[in-house]
Amino acid sequence: MGTRPQWYLTFLAKIWKLAYIKPSVPVFGRFMYKIRVNATTPDQLNISYLPVNAALSVDSLSLPRVILEGMIRRSEHRIITHRCTCRDAWKCKNYDRNIGCIHIGLPTAEEDAAVAHHASVEEAIAHLRRALAAGLVPFIGHVSADNTIWNVSKDRPFTTVCFCCRCCCTNFDYYRHLPPEAQACIHRLHGVTVGVDRDRCIGCGKCAAVCWAGAAVLGGGKSRIDPDRCKTCGVCAQACPQQAICVSVENVEATVNDLLGRINRDVGGLPVASYRELKAQGEEAALSNPHKDRG
């Protein structure tokens, strides 16, 4: 098992701020830029954001719940980090710093209990639901740097699920400074579209202000989503006061199967299930808990 001292999370939060230094900062900015770019390659980073506002027909479950709860139920091992490093670094006032990441896969058994809780299936699902209820946006995928950060053997990749906030997330903050080939390591979800109801849109610009990918733009007094830039995270829909932005899934089964198949190529041993299996699990869980965690 990898070891980490109890003070490690505090130390990590302090050095984590270095990841936010922009390339325009003399000398050190270029140094950090090279580190970020070198760590953002297809073999080291393969993630997708899951829009919390894309509701499905399974008991009104959200897309993240259908995907992630199914994975958690099938996983051999899983942990919950004690804190979110991004929120901890900035002492976030908007969201709970104690809503940490979930790591999925047998290699996570190596993680030290000083920095992570080795969770049961029920604990991990409760944590997931808490994060989604708080409005945090999850990403899922392969982050090779996590093996070093959390002291897991480098030849044993696992799946990372982070719960991101607009105010602190290092991906949101730094994305526009990365070159296109690095930006491409954050994949938009196959079959998911984000559109604007122009009749409802009042052109307030709140969506453009929060869109970290630069996909939400204003023109002619209305908002528009650039599909070539959009990463389908749904942050713009969360921010819209008019509910003018809709996140829709054309074919849920194809979306889920494409996502899990792509990530599994990197991490190996992912508890992959088809959408039909995940849907059946979601329906079964809803029937067994008819008064709990709807939506």
PDB file of C-alpha atoms in Angstrom:
ATOM      1  CA  MET A   1       0.000   0.000   0.000  1.00  0.00           C
ATOM      2  CA  GLY A   2       1.227   3.510  -0.814  1.00  0.00           C
ATOM      3  CA  THR A   3       1.753   5.703   2.225  1.00  0.00           C
ATOM      4  CA  ARG A   4       0.934   9.347   2.730  1.00  0.00           C
ATOM      5  CA  PRO A   5       1.308  11.243   6.033  1.00  0.00           C
ATOM      6  CA  GLN A   6      -1.695  12.998   7.586  1.00  0.00           C
ATOM      7  CA  TRP A   7      -0.290  16.428   6.667  1.00  0.00           C
ATOM      8  CA  TYR A   8      -0.110  15.474   2.983  1.00  0.00           C
ATOM      9  CA  LEU A   9      -3.506  16.942   2.012  1.00  0.00           C
ATOM     10  CA  THR A  10      -2.577  20.314   3.517  1.00  0.00           C
ATOM     11  CA  PHE A  11       0.738  20.259   1.652  1.00  0.00           C
ATOM     12  CA  LEU A  12      -1.007  19.216  -1.577  1.00  0.00           C
ATOM     13  CA  ALA A  13      -3.489  22.084  -1.319  1.00  0.00           C
ATOM     14  CA  LYS A  14      -0.643  24.584  -0.955  1.00  0.00           C
ATOM     15  CA  ILE A  15       1.357  23.406  -3.956  1.00  0.00           C
ATOM     16  CA  TRP A  16      -1.832  22.881  -5.993  1.00  0.00           C
ATOM     17  CA  LYS A  17      -2.100  26.643  -6.474  1.00  0.00           C
ATOM     18  CA  LEU A  18       0.936  26.451  -8.745  1.00  0.00           C
ATOM     19  CA  ALA A  19      -1.288  24.749 -11.325  1.00  0.00           C
ATOM     20  CA  TYR A  20      -3.255  27.988 -11.730  1.00  0.00           C
ATOM     21  CA  ILE A  21      -0.284  30.166 -12.701  1.00  0.00           C
ATOM     22  CA  LYS A  22      -0.928  31.423 -16.229  1.00  0.00           C
ATOM     23  CA  PRO A  23       1.608  31.289 -19.086  1.00  0.00           C
ATOM     24  CA  SER A  24       1.746  35.093 -19.174  1.00  0.00           C
ATOM     25  CA  VAL A  25       3.522  35.167 -15.786  1.00  0.00           C
ATOM     26  CA  PRO A  26       7.240  35.730 -16.462  1.00  0.00           C
ATOM     27  CA  VAL A  27       9.525  32.687 -16.229  1.00  0.00           C
ATOM     28  CA  PHE A  28       7.510  30.554 -13.825  1.00  0.00           C
ATOM     29  CA  GLY A  29       4.370  30.802 -15.964  1.00  0.00           C
ATOM     30  CA  ARG A  30       6.125  29.199 -18.928  1.00  0.00           C
ATOM     31  CA  PHE A  31       7.608  26.550 -16.652  1.00  0.00           C
ATOM     32  CA  MET A  32       4.165  25.557 -15.331  1.00  0.00           C
ATOM     33  CA  TYR A  33       2.734  25.691 -18.852  1.00  0.00           C
ATOM     34  CA  LYS A  34       5.249  23.077 -20.021  1.00  0.00           C
ATOM     35  CA  ILE A  35       4.377  20.850 -17.069  1.00  0.00           C
ATOM     36  CA  ARG A  36       0.649  21.140 -17.809  1.00  0.00           C
ATOM     37  CA  VAL A  37       1.067  20.443 -21.525  1.00  0.00           C
ATOM     38  CA  ASN A  38       3.397  17.495 -20.935  1.00  0.00           C
ATOM     39  CA  ALA A  39       0.832  15.975 -18.544  1.00  0.00           C
ATOM     40  CA  THR A  40      -2.089  16.556 -20.912  1.00  0.00           C
ATOM     41  CA  THR A  41      -1.579  13.987 -23.650  1.00  0.00           C
ATOM     42  CA  PRO A  42      -3.970  11.277 -24.894  1.00  0.00           C
ATOM     43  CA  ASP A  43      -2.121   8.523 -23.037  1.00  0.00           C
ATOM     44  CA  GLN A  44      -2.184  10.458 -19.750  1.00  0.00           C
ATOM     45  CA  LEU A  45      -5.554  12.205 -19.734  1.00  0.00           C
ATOM     46  CA  ASN A  46      -8.856  10.938 -21.102  1.00  0.00           C
ATOM     47  CA  ILE A  47     -11.865  12.475 -19.368  1.00  0.00           C
ATOM     48  CA  SER A  48     -15.415  13.635 -20.040  1.00  0.00           C
ATOM     49  CA  TYR A  49     -17.747  15.828 -18.017  1.00  0.00           C
ATOM     50  CA  LEU A  50     -21.194  14.476 -17.204  1.00  0.00           C
ATOM     51  CA  PRO A  51     -23.940  17.132 -17.307  1.00  0.00           C
ATOM     52  CA  VAL A  52     -25.981  16.990 -14.129  1.00  0.00           C
ATOM     53  CA  ASN A  53     -28.934  18.578 -15.934  1.00  0.00           C
ATOM     54  CA  ALA A  54     -29.410  15.873 -18.572  1.00  0.00           C
ATOM     55  CA  ALA A  55     -32.354  13.966 -17.068  1.00  0.00           C
ATOM     56  CA  LEU A  56     -33.339  10.540 -18.354  1.00  0.00           C
ATOM     57  CA  SER A  57     -36.531   8.561 -18.232  1.00  0.00           C
ATOM     58  CA  VAL A  58     -35.306   6.142 -15.553  1.00  0.00           C
ATOM     59  CA  ASP A  59     -37.149   7.429 -12.484  1.00  0.00           C
ATOM     60  CA  SER A  60     -35.939  10.923 -13.485  1.00  0.00           C
ATOM     61  CA  LEU A  61     -32.358   9.870 -12.746  1.00  0.00           C
ATOM     62  CA  SER A  62     -29.633  12.139 -14.106  1.00  0.00           C
ATOM     63  CA  LEU A  63     -27.072  10.881 -16.604  1.00  0.00           C
ATOM     64  CA  PRO A  64     -24.260  10.954 -13.992  1.00  0.00           C
ATOM     65  CA  ARG A  65     -26.287   8.800 -11.625  1.00  0.00           C
ATOM     66  CA  VAL A  66     -27.074   6.186 -14.270  1.00  0.00           C
ATOM     67  CA  ILE A  67     -23.420   5.912 -15.291  1.00  0.00           C
ATOM     68  CA  LEU A  68     -21.621   6.320 -11.980  1.00  0.00           C
ATOM     69  CA  GLU A  69     -23.936   4.403  -9.684  1.00  0.00           C
ATOM     70  CA  GLY A  70     -23.744   1.449 -12.047  1.00  0.00           C
ATOM     71  CA  MET A  71     -19.941   1.584 -12.042  1.00  0.00           C
ATOM     72  CA  ILE A  72     -19.778   1.882  -8.263  1.00  0.00           C
ATOM     73  CA  ARG A  73     -22.082  -1.095  -7.755  1.00  0.00           C
ATOM     74  CA  ARG A  74     -19.897  -3.241 -10.003  1.00  0.00           C
ATOM     75  CA  SER A  75     -16.500  -2.041  -8.715  1.00  0.00           C
ATOM     76  CA  GLU A  76     -14.092  -4.309  -6.842  1.00  0.00           C
ATOM     77  CA  HIS A  77     -12.795  -1.434  -4.735  1.00  0.00           C
ATOM     78  CA  ARG A  78     -13.345   2.310  -4.370  1.00  0.00           C
ATOM     79  CA  ILE A  79     -12.158   5.206  -2.222  1.00  0.00           C
ATOM     80  CA  ILE A  80     -13.311   8.744  -1.457  1.00  0.00           C
ATOM     81  CA  THR A  81     -10.567  11.333  -0.984  1.00  0.00           C
ATOM     82  CA  HIS A  82     -11.005  13.246   2.266  1.00  0.00           C
ATOM     83  CA  ARG A  83     -11.056  16.613   0.519  1.00  0.00           C
ATOM     84  CA  CYS A  84     -11.296  18.192  -2.934  1.00  0.00           C
ATOM     85  CA  THR A  85      -7.819  19.524  -3.640  1.00  0.00           C
ATOM     86  CA  CYS A  86      -9.012  22.394  -5.842  1.00  0.00           C
ATOM     87  CA  ARG A  87     -11.539  23.664  -3.297  1.00  0.00           C
ATOM     88  CA  ASP A  88      -9.097  23.066  -0.476  1.00  0.00           C
ATOM     89  CA  ALA A  89      -6.417  25.119  -2.250  1.00  0.00           C
ATOM     90  CA  TRP A  90      -8.727  28.123  -2.578  1.00  0.00           C
ATOM     91  CA  LYS A  91     -10.609  27.585   0.701  1.00  0.00           C
ATOM     92  CA  CYS A  92     -13.845  27.528  -1.282  1.00  0.00           C
ATOM     93  CA  LYS A  93     -16.770  29.396   0.284  1.00  0.00           C
ATOM     94  CA  ASN A  94     -19.378  28.223  -2.222  1.00  0.00           C
ATOM     95  CA  TYR A  95     -19.112  24.436  -2.042  1.00  0.00           C
ATOM     96  CA  ASP A  96     -18.091  21.883   0.564  1.00  0.00           C
ATOM     97  CA  ARG A  97     -14.346  21.170   0.477  1.00  0.00           C
ATOM     98  CA  ASN A  98     -15.016  17.786   2.069  1.00  0.00           C
ATOM     99  CA  ILE A  99     -16.770  16.488  -1.041  1.00  0.00           C
ATOM    100  CA  GLY A 100     -13.726  14.757  -2.473  1.00  0.00           C
ATOM    101  CA  CYS A 101     -13.112  12.622  -5.539  1.00  0.00           C
ATOM    102  CA  ILE A 102     -14.135   8.994  -5.957  1.00  0.00           C
ATOM    103  CA  HIS A 103     -11.503   6.622  -7.319  1.00  0.00           C
ATOM    104  CA  ILE A 104     -12.765   3.342  -8.766  1.00  0.00           C
ATOM    105  CA  GLY A 105     -10.903   0.102  -9.386  1.00  0.00           C
ATOM    106  CA  LEU A 106      -8.912  -2.524  -7.524  1.00  0.00           C
ATOM    107  CA  PRO A 107      -5.659  -0.452  -7.568  1.00  0.00           C
ATOM    108  CA  THR A 108      -7.330   2.095  -5.252  1.00  0.00           C
ATOM    109  CA  ALA A 109      -6.869  -0.395  -2.418  1.00  0.00           C
ATOM    110  CA  GLU A 110      -3.271   0.915  -2.337  1.00  0.00           C
ATOM    111  CA  GLU A 111      -4.356   4.411  -1.270  1.00  0.00           C
ATOM    112  CA  ASP A 112      -3.507   5.438   2.280  1.00  0.00           C
ATOM    113  CA  ALA A 113      -6.373   5.788   4.758  1.00  0.00           C
ATOM    114  CA  ALA A 114      -4.732   9.010   5.959  1.00  0.00           C
ATOM    115  CA  VAL A 115      -5.837  10.744   2.758  1.00  0.00           C
ATOM    116  CA  ALA A 116      -8.760   8.641   1.548  1.00  0.00           C
ATOM    117  CA  HIS A 117     -11.686   6.668   2.929  1.00  0.00           C
ATOM    118  CA  HIS A 118     -11.989   3.087   1.675  1.00  0.00           C
ATOM    119  CA  ALA A 119     -15.710   3.150   1.033  1.00  0.00           C
ATOM    120  CA  SER A 120     -18.453   0.593   0.755  1.00  0.00           C
ATOM    121  CA  VAL A 121     -20.710   0.656  -2.290  1.00  0.00           C
ATOM    122  CA  GLU A 122     -23.442   2.345  -0.249  1.00  0.00           C
ATOM    123  CA  GLU A 123     -21.058   5.007   1.087  1.00  0.00           C
ATOM    124  CA  ALA A 124     -19.735   5.818  -2.381  1.00  0.00           C
ATOM    125  CA  ILE A 125     -23.238   6.125  -3.855  1.00  0.00           C
ATOM    126  CA  ALA A 126     -24.341   8.364  -0.977  1.00  0.00           C
ATOM    127  CA  HIS A 127     -21.277  10.554  -1.593  1.00  0.00           C
ATOM    128  CA  LEU A 128     -22.070  10.746  -5.310  1.00  0.00           C
ATOM    129  CA  ARG A 129     -25.650  11.802  -4.624  1.00  0.00           C
ATOM    130  CA  ARG A 130     -24.479  14.413  -2.131  1.00  0.00           C
ATOM    131  CA  ALA A 131     -22.101  15.889  -4.725  1.00  0.00           C
ATOM    132  CA  LEU A 132     -24.760  16.014  -7.428  1.00  0.00           C
ATOM    133  CA  ALA A 133     -27.320  17.538  -5.062  1.00  0.00           C
ATOM    134  CA  ALA A 134     -24.801  20.282  -4.280  1.00  0.00           C
ATOM    135  CA  GLY A 135     -24.635  21.197  -7.977  1.00  0.00           C
ATOM    136  CA  LEU A 136     -21.090  19.952  -8.560  1.00  0.00           C
ATOM    137  CA  VAL A 137     -20.227  18.791 -12.073  1.00  0.00           C
ATOM    138  CA  PRO A 138     -18.558  15.365 -12.274  1.00  0.00           C
ATOM    139  CA  PHE A 139     -15.937  14.262 -14.713  1.00  0.00           C
ATOM    140  CA  ILE A 140     -14.974  10.649 -15.236  1.00  0.00           C
ATOM    141  CA  GLY A 141     -11.891   9.200 -16.826  1.00  0.00           C
ATOM    142  CA  HIS A 142      -8.229   8.318 -16.769  1.00  0.00           C
ATOM    143  CA  VAL A 143      -5.819  10.768 -15.096  1.00  0.00           C
ATOM    144  CA  SER A 144      -2.364   9.192 -14.990  1.00  0.00           C
ATOM    145  CA  ALA A 145      -1.035  11.907 -12.645  1.00  0.00           C
ATOM    146  CA  ASP A 146      -3.387  10.588  -9.959  1.00  0.00           C
ATOM    147  CA  ASN A 147      -1.202   7.503  -9.575  1.00  0.00           C
ATOM    148  CA  THR A 148       1.650   9.756  -8.453  1.00  0.00           C
ATOM    149  CA  ILE A 149      -0.486  12.152  -6.416  1.00  0.00           C
ATOM    150  CA  TRP A 150      -2.184   9.371  -4.453  1.00  0.00           C
ATOM    151  CA  ASN A 151       0.823   6.997  -4.447  1.00  0.00           C
ATOM    152  CA  VAL A 152      -0.644   4.126  -6.441  1.00  0.00           C
ATOM    153  CA  SER A 153       1.618   1.885  -8.541  1.00  0.00           C
ATOM    154  CA  LYS A 154       2.128   3.559 -11.920  1.00  0.00           C
ATOM    155  CA  ASP A 155       1.364   0.370 -13.841  1.00  0.00           C
ATOM    156  CA  ARG A 156      -2.074   0.062 -12.187  1.00  0.00           C
ATOM    157  CA  PRO A 157      -4.380   2.732 -13.667  1.00  0.00           C
ATOM    158  CA  PHE A 158      -7.763   3.422 -12.115  1.00  0.00           C
ATOM    159  CA  THR A 159     -10.817   5.538 -12.864  1.00  0.00           C
ATOM    160  CA  THR A 160     -11.092   9.031 -11.387  1.00  0.00           C
ATOM    161  CA  VAL A 161     -14.392  10.787 -10.719  1.00  0.00           C
ATOM    162  CA  CYS A 162     -13.971  14.433  -9.681  1.00  0.00           C
ATOM    163  CA  PHE A 163     -16.776  16.763  -8.601  1.00  0.00           C
ATOM    164  CA  CYS A 164     -15.946  20.187  -9.970  1.00  0.00           C
ATOM    165  CA  CYS A 165     -17.132  23.683  -9.093  1.00  0.00           C
ATOM    166  CA  ARG A 166     -17.004  26.665 -11.412  1.00  0.00           C
ATOM    167  CA  CYS A 167     -15.066  28.762  -8.907  1.00  0.00           C
ATOM    168  CA  CYS A 168     -12.111  26.486  -8.118  1.00  0.00           C
ATOM    169  CA  CYS A 169     -11.637  23.715 -10.701  1.00  0.00           C
ATOM    170  CA  THR A 170      -8.151  23.761 -12.213  1.00  0.00           C
ATOM    171  CA  ASN A 171      -9.460  22.291 -15.479  1.00  0.00           C
ATOM    172  CA  PHE A 172     -12.014  25.067 -15.834  1.00  0.00           C
ATOM    173  CA  ASP A 173      -9.454  27.711 -14.904  1.00  0.00           C
ATOM    174  CA  TYR A 174      -6.601  26.657 -17.185  1.00  0.00           C
ATOM    175  CA  TYR A 175      -8.334  25.064 -20.168  1.00  0.00           C
ATOM    176  CA  ARG A 176      -8.236  28.061 -22.524  1.00  0.00           C
ATOM    177  CA  HIS A 177      -4.471  28.370 -22.078  1.00  0.00           C
ATOM    178  CA  LEU A 178      -3.825  24.847 -23.383  1.00  0.00           C
ATOM    179  CA  PRO A 179      -3.033  24.103 -27.032  1.00  0.00           C
ATOM    180  CA  PRO A 180      -5.776  22.402 -29.105  1.00  0.00           C
ATOM    181  CA  GLU A 181      -4.206  18.952 -28.882  1.00  0.00           C
ATOM    182  CA  ALA A 182      -4.239  19.162 -25.078  1.00  0.00           C
ATOM    183  CA  GLN A 183      -7.789  20.541 -24.998  1.00  0.00           C
ATOM    184  CA  ALA A 184      -8.857  17.502 -27.035  1.00  0.00           C
ATOM    185  CA  CYS A 185      -8.025  15.238 -24.067  1.00  0.00           C
ATOM    186  CA  ILE A 186     -11.250  16.512 -22.492  1.00  0.00           C
ATOM    187  CA  HIS A 187     -13.826  14.806 -24.676  1.00  0.00           C
ATOM    188  CA  ARG A 188     -17.343  16.006 -25.303  1.00  0.00           C
ATOM    189  CA  LEU A 189     -19.918  13.270 -24.765  1.00  0.00           C
ATOM    190  CA  HIS A 190     -20.973  11.474 -27.897  1.00  0.00           C
ATOM    191  CA  GLY A 191     -24.620  12.161 -28.783  1.00  0.00           C
ATOM    192  CA  VAL A 192     -25.099  15.006 -26.276  1.00  0.00           C
ATOM    193  CA  THR A 193     -26.108  18.455 -27.495  1.00  0.00           C
ATOM    194  CA  VAL A 194     -26.431  21.779 -25.704  1.00  0.00           C
ATOM    195  CA  GLY A 195     -28.835  24.250 -27.279  1.00  0.00           C
ATOM    196  CA  VAL A 196     -30.419  27.629 -26.581  1.00  0.00           C
ATOM    197  CA  ASP A 197     -34.132  28.448 -26.706  1.00  0.00           C
ATOM    198  CA  ARG A 198     -33.875  31.887 -28.314  1.00  0.00           C
ATOM    199  CA  ASP A 199     -37.415  32.764 -27.275  1.00  0.00           C
ATOM    200  CA  ARG A 200     -36.463  32.377 -23.610  1.00  0.00           C
ATOM    201  CA  CYS A 201     -32.952  33.801 -23.853  1.00  0.00           C
ATOM    202  CA  ILE A 202     -32.688  37.446 -22.737  1.00  0.00           C
ATOM    203  CA  GLY A 203     -29.023  37.865 -23.621  1.00  0.00           C
ATOM    204  CA  CYS A 204     -27.864  38.373 -20.022  1.00  0.00           C
ATOM    205  CA  GLY A 205     -24.489  36.752 -20.750  1.00  0.00           C
ATOM    206  CA  LYS A 206     -24.343  34.619 -17.618  1.00  0.00           C
ATOM    207  CA  CYS A 207     -23.755  31.480 -19.684  1.00  0.00           C
ATOM    208  CA  ALA A 208     -20.817  33.066 -21.504  1.00  0.00           C
ATOM    209  CA  ALA A 209     -19.350  34.231 -18.196  1.00  0.00           C
ATOM    210  CA  VAL A 210     -19.213  30.684 -16.762  1.00  0.00           C
ATOM    211  CA  CYS A 211     -18.361  28.728 -19.925  1.00  0.00           C
ATOM    212  CA  TRP A 212     -14.761  27.660 -19.362  1.00  0.00           C
ATOM    213  CA  ALA A 213     -14.476  26.222 -22.882  1.00  0.00           C
ATOM    214  CA  GLY A 214     -15.495  29.458 -24.605  1.00  0.00           C
ATOM    215  CA  ALA A 215     -18.424  27.739 -26.306  1.00  0.00           C
ATOM    216  CA  ALA A 216     -21.198  30.064 -25.074  1.00  0.00           C
ATOM    217  CA  VAL A 217     -21.080  33.324 -26.999  1.00  0.00           C
ATOM    218  CA  LEU A 218     -23.392  36.299 -27.387  1.00  0.00           C
ATOM    219  CA  GLY A 219     -24.510  37.619 -30.748  1.00  0.00           C
ATOM    220  CA  GLY A 220     -27.442  39.775 -31.743  1.00  0.00           C
ATOM    221  CA  GLY A 221     -28.566  40.016 -28.141  1.00  0.00           C
ATOM    222  CA  LYS A 222     -28.892  36.245 -27.783  1.00  0.00           C
ATOM    223  CA  SER A 223     -26.690  33.407 -26.614  1.00  0.00           C
ATOM    224  CA  ARG A 224     -25.366  30.689 -28.891  1.00  0.00           C
ATOM    225  CA  ILE A 225     -23.469  27.467 -28.126  1.00  0.00           C
ATOM    226  CA  ASP A 226     -20.574  26.654 -30.457  1.00  0.00           C
ATOM    227  CA  PRO A 227     -20.728  22.851 -30.888  1.00  0.00           C
ATOM    228  CA  ASP A 228     -17.063  22.674 -31.929  1.00  0.00           C
ATOM    229  CA  ARG A 229     -15.969  24.121 -28.593  1.00  0.00           C
ATOM    230  CA  CYS A 230     -18.632  22.734 -26.266  1.00  0.00           C
ATOM    231  CA  LYS A 231     -17.551  20.010 -23.814  1.00  0.00           C
ATOM    232  CA  THR A 232     -21.182  19.199 -22.816  1.00  0.00           C
ATOM    233  CA  CYS A 233     -20.598  19.835 -19.094  1.00  0.00           C
ATOM    234  CA  GLY A 234     -23.923  21.674 -18.641  1.00  0.00           C
ATOM    235  CA  VAL A 235     -22.435  24.494 -16.539  1.00  0.00           C
ATOM    236  CA  CYS A 236     -24.094  27.063 -18.798  1.00  0.00           C
ATOM    237  CA  ALA A 237     -27.515  25.476 -18.260  1.00  0.00           C
ATOM    238  CA  GLN A 238     -26.960  25.598 -14.496  1.00  0.00           C
ATOM    239  CA  ALA A 239     -26.184  29.312 -14.662  1.00  0.00           C
ATOM    240  CA  CYS A 240     -29.033  30.367 -16.967  1.00  0.00           C
ATOM    241  CA  PRO A 241     -31.715  32.239 -14.954  1.00  0.00           C
ATOM    242  CA  GLN A 242     -34.260  31.821 -17.761  1.00  0.00           C
ATOM    243  CA  GLN A 243     -33.814  28.046 -18.176  1.00  0.00           C
ATOM    244  CA  ALA A 244     -33.173  28.810 -21.822  1.00  0.00           C
ATOM    245  CA  ILE A 245     -30.371  26.266 -22.260  1.00  0.00           C
ATOM    246  CA  CYS A 246     -31.213  22.602 -22.740  1.00  0.00           C
ATOM    247  CA  VAL A 247     -28.876  19.618 -22.495  1.00  0.00           C
ATOM    248  CA  SER A 248     -30.250  16.711 -24.493  1.00  0.00           C
ATOM    249  CA  VAL A 249     -29.085  13.160 -25.140  1.00  0.00           C
ATOM    250  CA  GLU A 250     -29.916  11.822 -28.578  1.00  0.00           C
ATOM    251  CA  ASN A 251     -29.300   8.148 -27.808  1.00  0.00           C
ATOM    252  CA  VAL A 252     -28.534   7.416 -24.151  1.00  0.00           C
ATOM    253  CA  GLU A 253     -27.429   3.851 -24.783  1.00  0.00           C
ATOM    254  CA  ALA A 254     -24.925   4.913 -27.450  1.00  0.00           C
ATOM    255  CA  THR A 255     -23.623   7.748 -25.244  1.00  0.00           C
ATOM    256  CA  VAL A 256     -23.001   5.534 -22.223  1.00  0.00           C
ATOM    257  CA  ASN A 257     -21.474   2.676 -24.193  1.00  0.00           C
ATOM    258  CA  ASP A 258     -19.146   5.029 -26.113  1.00  0.00           C
ATOM    259  CA  LEU A 259     -17.939   6.751 -22.936  1.00  0.00           C
ATOM    260  CA  LEU A 260     -17.235   3.625 -20.911  1.00  0.00           C
ATOM    261  CA  GLY A 261     -15.677   1.814 -23.846  1.00  0.00           C
ATOM    262  CA  ARG A 262     -13.303   4.715 -24.511  1.00  0.00           C
ATOM    263  CA  ILE A 263     -12.181   5.067 -20.897  1.00  0.00           C
ATOM    264  CA  ASN A 264     -11.813   1.320 -20.425  1.00  0.00           C
ATOM    265  CA  ARG A 265      -9.136   1.253 -23.139  1.00  0.00           C
ATOM    266  CA  ASP A 266      -6.954   3.369 -20.849  1.00  0.00           C
ATOM    267  CA  VAL A 267      -7.675   2.067 -17.368  1.00  0.00           C
ATOM    268  CA  GLY A 268      -8.433  -1.577 -18.116  1.00  0.00           C
ATOM    269  CA  GLY A 269     -10.638  -3.642 -15.847  1.00  0.00           C
ATOM    270  CA  LEU A 270     -13.264  -0.908 -15.668  1.00  0.00           C
ATOM    271  CA  PRO A 271     -16.544  -2.285 -14.303  1.00  0.00           C
ATOM    272  CA  VAL A 272     -18.169  -1.704 -17.688  1.00  0.00           C
ATOM    273  CA  ALA A 273     -21.842  -2.442 -18.117  1.00  0.00           C
ATOM    274  CA  SER A 274     -24.036  -1.691 -21.091  1.00  0.00           C
ATOM    275  CA  TYR A 275     -26.601   1.065 -20.744  1.00  0.00           C
ATOM    276  CA  ARG A 276     -29.376  -1.530 -20.547  1.00  0.00           C
ATOM    277  CA  GLU A 277     -27.679  -3.147 -17.535  1.00  0.00           C
ATOM    278  CA  LEU A 278     -27.164   0.227 -15.841  1.00  0.00           C
ATOM    279  CA  LYS A 279     -30.761   1.197 -16.552  1.00  0.00           C
ATOM    280  CA  ALA A 280     -32.023  -2.035 -15.027  1.00  0.00           C
ATOM    281  CA  GLN A 281     -29.891  -1.433 -11.917  1.00  0.00           C
ATOM    282  CA  GLY A 282     -31.236   2.115 -11.644  1.00  0.00           C
ATOM    283  CA  GLU A 283     -34.826   0.941 -11.920  1.00  0.00           C
ATOM    284  CA  GLU A 284     -34.221  -1.778  -9.322  1.00  0.00           C
ATOM    285  CA  ALA A 285     -32.634   0.717  -6.908  1.00  0.00           C
ATOM    286  CA  ALA A 286     -35.528   3.141  -7.404  1.00  0.00           C
ATOM    287  CA  LEU A 287     -38.092   0.449  -6.670  1.00  0.00           C
ATOM    288  CA  SER A 288     -36.267  -0.656  -3.539  1.00  0.00           C
ATOM    289  CA  ASN A 289     -36.037   2.973  -2.287  1.00  0.00           C
ATOM    290  CA  PRO A 290     -39.261   4.548  -3.591  1.00  0.00           C
ATOM    291  CA  HIS A 291     -39.147   7.580  -1.275  1.00  0.00           C
ATOM    292  CA  LYS A 292     -35.434   8.311  -1.430  1.00  0.00           C
ATOM    293  CA  ASP A 293     -33.192  10.417  -3.692  1.00  0.00           C
ATOM    294  CA  ARG A 294     -35.562  11.094  -6.535  1.00  0.00           C
ATOM    295  CA  GLY A 295     -33.959  13.093  -9.345  1.00  0.00           C
TER     296      GLY A 295
END
